[in-house]
Coordinates of C-alpha atoms in Angstrom, one line a residue:
M1 CA 7.7 16.9 22.4
Q2 CA 5.5 15.2 24.9
A3 CA 5.4 11.3 24.9
I4 CA 1.8 9.8 25.4
S5 CA 0.9 6.2 25.6
S6 CA -0.6 5.0 22.1
R7 CA -4.3 5.1 21.8
S8 CA -4.1 5.5 17.8
I9 CA -3.4 1.9 17.4
R10 CA -5.7 -0.9 18.7
C11 CA -4.0 -4.2 18.5
H12 CA -2.9 -7.3 20.8
P13 CA -0.4 -7.6 22.2
P14 CA 0.5 -3.8 22.8
G15 CA 3.3 -2.5 20.9
A16 CA 2.8 -4.3 17.7
L17 CA 1.2 -2.9 14.6
V18 CA 0.3 -5.3 12.1
L19 CA -0.2 -4.3 8.5
A20 CA -1.7 -7.2 6.0
G21 CA 0.2 -9.9 8.2
L22 CA 3.4 -7.9 8.8
F23 CA 4.8 -7.5 12.1
V24 CA 5.7 -4.1 12.6
V25 CA 7.3 -3.1 16.0
V26 CA 6.3 0.2 17.4
G27 CA 7.7 1.8 20.7
L28 CA 7.7 5.0 22.1
A29 CA 10.3 7.7 21.1
I30 CA 11.6 10.4 23.7
P31 CA 12.0 14.3 23.3
G32 CA 15.1 15.5 21.7
Y33 CA 16.1 12.1 19.9
T34 CA 18.7 12.6 17.1
Q35 CA 19.7 10.1 14.3
T36 CA 22.1 10.2 11.3
V37 CA 22.1 8.1 8.1
T38 CA 25.0 6.0 9.3
S39 CA 23.2 4.9 12.4
K40 CA 22.1 1.4 12.5
K41 CA 19.8 1.7 15.3
S42 CA 17.9 4.9 16.3
S43 CA 18.3 6.2 20.1
T44 CA 14.7 4.8 20.7
D45 CA 15.7 1.2 19.8
K46 CA 15.7 0.4 23.5
K47 CA 12.0 1.6 23.9
E48 CA 10.7 -1.2 21.3
T49 CA 8.9 -3.9 21.9
T50 CA 9.5 -7.3 20.0
V51 CA 6.3 -9.3 19.2
T52 CA 5.7 -12.7 18.1
Q53 CA 2.3 -13.1 18.1
L54 CA 0.1 -12.2 15.0
A55 CA -2.6 -9.7 15.6
T56 CA -5.1 -7.5 13.7
A57 CA -4.8 -3.7 14.2
E58 CA -7.5 -1.1 13.5
V59 CA -6.4 2.3 12.5
D60 CA -8.3 4.8 14.6
S61 CA -9.7 7.4 12.5
D62 CA -11.3 9.4 15.4
P63 CA -9.4 12.6 15.6
S64 CA -10.4 12.8 19.4
N65 CA -7.8 10.2 19.8
A66 CA -4.7 11.8 18.1
T67 CA -1.9 12.2 20.2
V68 CA 1.4 14.0 19.9
E69 CA 3.6 11.2 20.4
I70 CA 6.3 9.7 17.9
R71 CA 7.0 6.0 18.2
A72 CA 10.0 4.0 16.9
F73 CA 9.1 1.6 13.9
H74 CA 10.6 -1.5 12.8
V75 CA 9.6 -3.9 9.9
N76 CA 9.8 -7.8 10.2
V77 CA 7.8 -9.5 7.9
P78 CA 6.7 -13.1 8.7
E79 CA 8.4 -15.6 6.3
D80 CA 5.0 -17.4 5.7
Q81 CA 3.9 -14.0 3.9
L82 CA 6.8 -14.2 1.7
V83 CA 6.4 -17.8 1.0
E84 CA 2.8 -17.1 0.1
L85 CA 3.7 -14.2 -2.3
R86 CA 6.1 -16.6 -3.9
R87 CA 3.5 -19.3 -4.3
R88 CA 0.8 -16.6 -5.7
V89 CA 3.4 -15.3 -8.3
A90 CA 4.3 -18.9 -9.4
A91 CA 0.5 -19.8 -9.6
T92 CA -0.5 -16.9 -12.0
R93 CA -3.0 -17.7 -14.6
W94 CA -1.5 -15.9 -17.7
P95 CA -3.3 -14.3 -20.4
S96 CA -2.8 -14.9 -24.1
K97 CA 0.1 -13.0 -25.8
E98 CA -0.7 -9.7 -27.2
T99 CA -1.5 -9.4 -30.7
V100 CA 1.1 -6.7 -31.6
S101 CA 4.7 -6.4 -31.6
D102 CA 5.0 -3.5 -29.1
A103 CA 3.5 -2.3 -25.8
T104 CA 0.5 -0.4 -27.2
Q105 CA -2.0 -2.9 -25.8
G106 CA -0.3 -2.8 -22.4
V107 CA 2.6 -4.3 -20.3
Q108 CA 3.8 -7.0 -22.7
L109 CA 3.4 -10.9 -21.5
A110 CA 7.3 -11.5 -22.0
T111 CA 8.0 -8.5 -19.7
M112 CA 5.5 -9.8 -17.1
Q113 CA 6.9 -13.2 -17.3
K114 CA 10.6 -12.3 -16.8
L115 CA 9.5 -10.2 -13.9
A116 CA 7.5 -13.0 -12.3
H117 CA 10.0 -15.4 -12.6
Y118 CA 12.6 -13.4 -10.9
W119 CA 10.2 -12.4 -8.2
A120 CA 9.2 -16.0 -7.7
T121 CA 12.9 -17.6 -7.7
D122 CA 15.8 -15.1 -6.9
Y123 CA 14.2 -11.9 -5.5
D124 CA 15.0 -11.4 -1.9
W125 CA 12.8 -8.9 0.1
R126 CA 14.9 -9.2 3.3
K127 CA 17.5 -6.9 1.6
M128 CA 15.1 -4.1 1.5
E129 CA 13.8 -4.8 4.9
A130 CA 17.4 -4.6 6.2
K131 CA 17.8 -1.1 4.4
L132 CA 14.4 0.3 5.8
N133 CA 15.4 -0.9 9.3
A134 CA 19.0 0.6 9.1
L135 CA 17.1 3.9 9.0
P136 CA 15.3 6.0 11.5
Q137 CA 11.7 5.1 11.1
F138 CA 8.8 6.4 13.1
V139 CA 5.0 6.5 13.3
S140 CA 3.1 9.3 14.7
N141 CA -1.0 10.0 14.8
I142 CA -1.8 13.1 12.9
D143 CA -5.5 14.1 12.6
G144 CA -6.5 10.8 13.9
L145 CA -4.4 8.9 11.3
D146 CA -1.1 7.1 12.0
I147 CA 1.5 8.5 9.6
Q148 CA 4.8 6.4 9.2
F149 CA 7.8 8.3 8.2
I150 CA 11.7 8.3 7.9
H151 CA 13.6 10.9 9.7
V152 CA 17.3 11.4 9.2
R153 CA 19.1 14.4 10.5
S154 CA 22.3 15.6 9.3
K155 CA 25.3 16.1 11.2
N156 CA 25.5 19.7 10.3
P157 CA 23.8 21.6 12.9
N158 CA 22.7 24.0 10.1
A159 CA 21.1 21.5 7.9
L160 CA 17.8 22.7 6.1
P161 CA 15.1 20.3 7.1
V162 CA 13.2 19.1 3.8
I163 CA 9.8 16.9 3.6
I164 CA 9.7 14.8 0.5
T165 CA 6.6 13.3 -0.6
H166 CA 6.3 10.3 -3.1
G167 CA 3.3 9.8 -5.4
W168 CA 1.7 6.9 -7.1
P169 CA 2.7 4.1 -7.7
G170 CA 5.6 5.0 -5.6
S171 CA 6.6 5.0 -2.0
I172 CA 9.3 6.0 0.6
I173 CA 11.5 3.3 -1.4
E174 CA 11.6 5.8 -4.3
Q175 CA 13.7 8.5 -2.1
L176 CA 15.9 6.0 -0.1
K177 CA 19.0 6.7 -2.7
I178 CA 18.7 10.5 -1.9
I179 CA 19.0 10.3 1.8
G180 CA 22.9 10.2 1.9
P181 CA 23.7 12.6 -0.6
L182 CA 21.2 15.1 0.9
T183 CA 22.3 14.4 4.8
D184 CA 25.9 13.9 4.2
P185 CA 26.8 16.0 1.0
T186 CA 30.5 15.9 1.5
A187 CA 30.6 12.1 1.0
Y188 CA 29.0 12.5 -2.3
G189 CA 30.8 15.6 -3.7
G190 CA 28.8 18.3 -2.2
K191 CA 29.6 20.9 0.5
P192 CA 28.8 20.8 4.1
E193 CA 26.4 23.9 3.8
D194 CA 24.4 21.8 1.3
A195 CA 23.2 19.6 3.9
F196 CA 19.5 18.7 4.7
D197 CA 17.6 17.1 7.4
V198 CA 15.4 14.5 5.6
V199 CA 11.7 13.6 6.3
I200 CA 10.3 11.4 4.1
P201 CA 6.6 10.2 4.9
S202 CA 4.4 7.7 3.5
L203 CA 1.1 9.0 2.3
P204 CA -2.0 8.0 4.0
G205 CA -3.1 4.6 2.7
Y206 CA 0.3 3.8 1.4
G207 CA 3.2 1.7 2.7
F208 CA 3.1 1.4 6.5
S209 CA 0.8 4.7 7.1
G210 CA -2.6 4.0 8.2
K211 CA -5.5 3.3 5.9
P212 CA -8.2 5.9 6.2
A213 CA -11.4 4.4 7.4
T214 CA -13.6 7.5 6.1
A215 CA -13.4 9.7 3.3
G216 CA -11.7 13.0 3.3
W217 CA -7.9 12.5 3.0
D218 CA -7.2 14.5 -0.1
P219 CA -3.9 16.5 -0.9
I220 CA -5.3 19.5 0.9
R221 CA -5.7 17.4 4.2
I222 CA -2.4 15.6 3.8
A223 CA -0.7 19.1 3.3
R224 CA -2.1 20.2 6.7
A225 CA -0.7 16.9 8.2
W226 CA 2.7 17.3 6.8
T227 CA 3.1 20.9 8.1
V228 CA 1.8 19.4 11.7
L229 CA 4.4 16.7 11.4
M230 CA 7.3 18.9 10.7
K231 CA 6.4 21.3 13.5
R232 CA 6.0 18.1 15.7
L233 CA 9.6 17.5 15.0
G234 CA 10.7 20.7 16.1
Y235 CA 11.3 22.6 13.0
T236 CA 10.4 26.1 12.7
R237 CA 11.8 26.7 9.1
F238 CA 11.7 24.1 6.6
V239 CA 11.2 23.4 2.7
A240 CA 9.2 20.8 0.9
Q241 CA 9.6 18.6 -2.2
G242 CA 7.3 16.4 -4.2
G243 CA 6.5 15.1 -7.7
D244 CA 3.2 13.3 -8.7
W245 CA 0.8 13.4 -5.7
G246 CA 4.0 14.5 -4.0
N247 CA 3.8 17.7 -5.9
A248 CA -0.1 18.2 -5.4
V249 CA 0.6 17.9 -1.4
T250 CA 3.5 20.1 -1.9
E251 CA 1.7 22.7 -3.6
Q252 CA -1.0 22.7 -1.2
M253 CA 1.3 23.1 1.7
A254 CA 2.5 26.2 -0.4
L255 CA -1.2 27.5 -0.7
Q256 CA -1.7 27.1 3.0
A257 CA 1.2 29.1 3.8
P258 CA 2.3 28.1 6.9
P259 CA 5.2 30.5 8.1
E260 CA 7.5 27.9 8.7
L261 CA 7.4 26.7 5.0
I262 CA 10.0 29.0 3.1
G263 CA 10.0 27.4 -0.3
I264 CA 9.2 24.3 -2.7
H265 CA 10.8 22.2 -5.1
T266 CA 8.9 20.1 -7.6
N267 CA 9.8 17.7 -10.5
M268 CA 6.4 17.2 -11.6
P269 CA 5.1 21.2 -11.6
S270 CA 1.6 22.1 -12.5
T271 CA 2.0 24.8 -15.3
V272 CA -0.2 24.0 -18.2
P273 CA -2.0 27.3 -19.3
A274 CA -5.9 27.2 -19.4
D275 CA -6.3 27.4 -23.1
V276 CA -3.9 24.6 -23.7
A277 CA -5.7 22.6 -21.0
K278 CA -9.0 23.1 -22.9
A279 CA -7.7 22.2 -26.0
L280 CA -6.3 18.9 -24.8
Q281 CA -9.6 18.1 -22.9
F282 CA -12.0 18.5 -26.1
G283 CA -9.6 17.1 -28.6
E284 CA -8.9 20.6 -30.4
P285 CA -5.8 21.8 -32.1
P286 CA -3.0 23.2 -30.2
P287 CA -3.4 27.2 -29.6
S288 CA -1.6 29.3 -32.0
G289 CA 1.9 30.8 -31.4
L290 CA 3.4 27.8 -29.3
S291 CA 7.2 28.0 -29.1
A292 CA 8.9 24.8 -29.9
E293 CA 9.4 24.0 -26.2
E294 CA 5.8 24.5 -25.6
R295 CA 4.8 22.5 -28.7
G296 CA 7.0 19.7 -27.4
A297 CA 5.1 19.7 -24.2
W298 CA 1.8 19.7 -26.1
D299 CA 2.9 16.8 -27.9
Q300 CA 3.6 14.9 -24.6
L301 CA 0.4 15.9 -22.9
D302 CA -1.7 15.0 -26.0
F303 CA -0.3 11.6 -25.9
F304 CA -0.7 11.3 -22.4
Y305 CA -4.3 12.3 -22.5
K306 CA -5.0 10.1 -25.3
H307 CA -3.2 7.0 -24.3
G308 CA -1.8 7.3 -20.8
L309 CA -4.9 8.4 -18.6
G310 CA -6.8 5.1 -18.4
Y311 CA -5.4 3.9 -14.9
A312 CA -6.0 7.3 -13.4
Q313 CA -9.6 7.4 -14.8
E314 CA -10.6 4.2 -13.2
M315 CA -9.0 5.1 -9.9
M316 CA -10.4 8.5 -10.0
N317 CA -13.9 7.0 -10.5
R318 CA -14.1 3.5 -9.0
P319 CA -11.0 2.5 -7.0
Q320 CA -12.8 -0.1 -5.0
T321 CA -13.5 -2.0 -8.1
L322 CA -9.7 -2.9 -8.2
Y323 CA -10.1 -6.1 -6.4
G324 CA -8.0 -7.9 -8.8
I325 CA -4.9 -6.1 -8.1
A326 CA -5.4 -6.8 -4.4
D327 CA -5.6 -10.7 -4.9
S328 CA -2.9 -11.0 -7.6
P329 CA 0.9 -9.8 -7.1
V330 CA 1.4 -10.2 -10.8
G331 CA -1.7 -8.2 -11.6
L332 CA -0.7 -5.6 -9.0
A333 CA 2.8 -5.4 -10.6
A334 CA 1.5 -4.9 -14.2
W335 CA -1.1 -2.1 -13.1
M336 CA 1.8 -0.4 -11.4
L337 CA 4.3 -0.7 -14.3
D338 CA 1.6 0.5 -16.8
H339 CA 1.7 4.1 -15.2
D340 CA 3.4 6.0 -18.0
T341 CA 5.0 4.9 -21.2
R342 CA 8.6 6.2 -20.7
S343 CA 9.0 4.5 -17.2
E344 CA 7.2 1.3 -18.5
A345 CA 9.8 1.2 -21.4
L346 CA 12.6 1.6 -19.0
I347 CA 11.5 -1.3 -16.9
A348 CA 11.0 -3.5 -19.8
R349 CA 14.5 -2.9 -20.7
V350 CA 15.6 -3.5 -17.1
F351 CA 13.9 -7.1 -17.1
D352 CA 15.5 -7.4 -20.7
G353 CA 18.9 -7.4 -18.9
Q354 CA 19.8 -3.8 -20.0
P355 CA 21.7 -1.5 -17.5
E356 CA 19.4 1.5 -16.5
G357 CA 19.0 3.7 -13.5
L358 CA 16.7 1.0 -11.8
T359 CA 17.3 -2.5 -11.1
R360 CA 15.1 -5.6 -11.0
D361 CA 15.3 -5.4 -7.1
D362 CA 14.4 -1.6 -7.3
I363 CA 11.2 -2.3 -9.1
L364 CA 10.2 -5.3 -7.0
D365 CA 11.0 -3.7 -3.7
N366 CA 8.3 -1.2 -4.6
V367 CA 5.8 -3.5 -5.9
T368 CA 6.5 -5.9 -2.8
L369 CA 5.7 -3.2 -0.4
Y370 CA 2.4 -2.7 -2.0
W371 CA 1.7 -6.3 -1.8
L372 CA 2.5 -7.0 1.8
T373 CA 1.0 -3.8 3.1
N374 CA -2.2 -4.6 1.1
T375 CA -2.3 -1.2 -0.2
A376 CA -3.4 -1.6 -3.9
V377 CA -6.8 -0.2 -3.4
S378 CA -6.4 2.3 -0.5
S379 CA -3.4 4.0 -2.4
A380 CA -5.9 4.3 -5.5
R381 CA -8.5 6.1 -3.2
L382 CA -6.4 9.2 -3.4
Y383 CA -7.4 9.7 -7.1
W384 CA -11.2 9.5 -5.9
E385 CA -10.6 11.9 -3.1
S386 CA -8.7 14.6 -5.1
K387 CA -10.6 17.3 -6.7
L388 CA -7.5 19.2 -8.0
R389 CA -7.2 20.2 -11.7
L390 CA -4.5 18.0 -13.4
F391 CA -1.3 20.0 -14.3
A392 CA -3.3 23.4 -13.8
P393 CA -1.5 26.2 -12.0
K394 CA -2.7 26.6 -8.6
G395 CA -1.5 30.2 -7.7
V396 CA 1.5 29.3 -5.6
S397 CA 2.9 32.5 -4.3
I398 CA 6.1 31.7 -2.0
P399 CA 9.5 30.8 -3.5
A400 CA 9.3 27.5 -5.9
A401 CA 11.9 25.8 -7.5
V402 CA 11.4 23.4 -10.6
S403 CA 13.5 20.6 -12.1
V404 CA 12.3 19.3 -15.4
F405 CA 13.3 15.6 -16.4
P406 CA 12.9 14.8 -20.2
D407 CA 11.1 11.7 -19.9
E408 CA 8.4 13.0 -17.2
I409 CA 4.8 13.0 -18.5
Y410 CA 5.5 16.4 -19.9
A411 CA 8.6 18.5 -19.8
A412 CA 7.3 21.9 -18.5
P413 CA 8.5 24.7 -20.7
K414 CA 10.1 27.7 -18.7
T415 CA 7.8 30.2 -20.2
W416 CA 4.7 28.1 -18.5
T417 CA 6.3 27.6 -15.4
E418 CA 7.5 31.2 -14.9
K419 CA 3.9 32.2 -15.0
A420 CA 2.7 29.5 -13.0
Y421 CA 5.2 30.1 -10.0
P422 CA 5.6 34.0 -9.9
K423 CA 8.5 33.5 -7.5
L424 CA 10.4 31.1 -9.3
I425 CA 13.7 31.0 -7.7
Y426 CA 15.3 28.1 -9.8
Y427 CA 14.5 26.3 -13.1
N428 CA 16.5 23.6 -14.9
R429 CA 16.2 21.0 -17.7
L430 CA 17.8 17.7 -17.1
P431 CA 19.5 15.4 -19.7
K432 CA 17.9 12.5 -18.4
G433 CA 15.7 11.1 -16.0
G434 CA 11.9 10.3 -16.2
H435 CA 8.9 10.4 -13.7
F436 CA 10.5 8.6 -10.8
A437 CA 13.6 11.0 -11.1
A438 CA 14.9 10.4 -7.5
W439 CA 14.8 6.7 -7.8
E440 CA 16.4 6.4 -11.1
Q441 CA 18.7 9.3 -11.1
P442 CA 19.6 10.0 -7.5
E443 CA 22.9 11.8 -8.1
L444 CA 21.2 14.4 -10.5
F445 CA 18.2 14.8 -8.3
S446 CA 20.1 15.3 -5.0
E447 CA 22.1 18.0 -7.1
E448 CA 18.7 19.5 -8.3
I449 CA 17.7 19.9 -4.6
R450 CA 20.9 21.4 -3.3
A451 CA 20.8 24.0 -6.0
A452 CA 17.2 24.5 -5.8
F453 CA 17.1 25.8 -2.2
K454 CA 20.5 27.2 -2.1
S455 CA 19.0 30.9 -2.2
L456 CA 16.9 30.2 0.8
R457 CA 19.6 29.2 3.2

């Protein structure tokens, strides 16, 4: 890789990227860098520049300014930003209590007040900041936009490279728990030959990646960028994984069929047959002849289309209107919690003190990242950008693997999956786990990725 002086970020002083008031230290990486999950500093730390002056950065969306450089990345949120966050949370203007005894009107007041109390008094962002900074993080300009990513190489020289993509309302934080099991499998009950090199990028408009200044960053364009990233990292053979928007991006990578991509894995597959999708869209009865497994998926989808699609419809049509969630941290948290019924119920149990796959800190780490980077609206625009049909098979023809978690928006039946992915190399139904499977069930999720790609090694 050729290192070139940065033109993709304009900021003052040089070397610092400032996102929504955060200090982000950016430096040049050198060719042939290596890192492991146990590294406390990347080999490029000596190239980083520490900055103490606040500045405003503009993300350059001019493709002519794209470079092939890879720059080291480090996060340091100014304390006054965290103080202001706590002040805003404590000053929340609360609505009246819901008039029902359940969550059918939305995220319940008691849940949000417990979340806010913990957020304003006990939550510590610095712990997450330290976790991120203990990992090798980088920024690279692709197609005129800065893409931030984590890149952890296994010590196993035969490790299989995988690029893992999050969705909404997720982030790179979702995948942190699976980095160790994938890059160092023997430490987590796996075998040396199960090792992966792991690349986890932030979607455009999400987290520490740049916010597109012009329209056009849909899953198709992101898929092309991800292939560029993997090739830029030196990989000539790799696999891809994703759920939610990550599935959309991963499937588009498969449809673009770069020769370097040998297979994909998804935990939120697009498998719904056309007759089923039509009946759901127009409120018709289910098609006759559905098996018990297919009828279960129908029931889940029917509920989602009737009761769970409101947030997506708003973001698909009017994302810019969501000023409230960019101005209120508690409003942002409630909007993110209300993604799907089962995840919302799990999170409510967490703030009731019940042990679950997620903790209070897990949930607030993710919401706080959205708040600090001011990406509530920029992330929502992906819904407006995409013209892909929800849950419809896309015609993926390369090897594909599917893991079905029971509390996902719908549990894809094997019959639908086999038709959607003609080269299905792996299918498994898990006993537990939901939409944020890597986050809440990292052990199961890691085992699934190992098994999914075993035949492609």
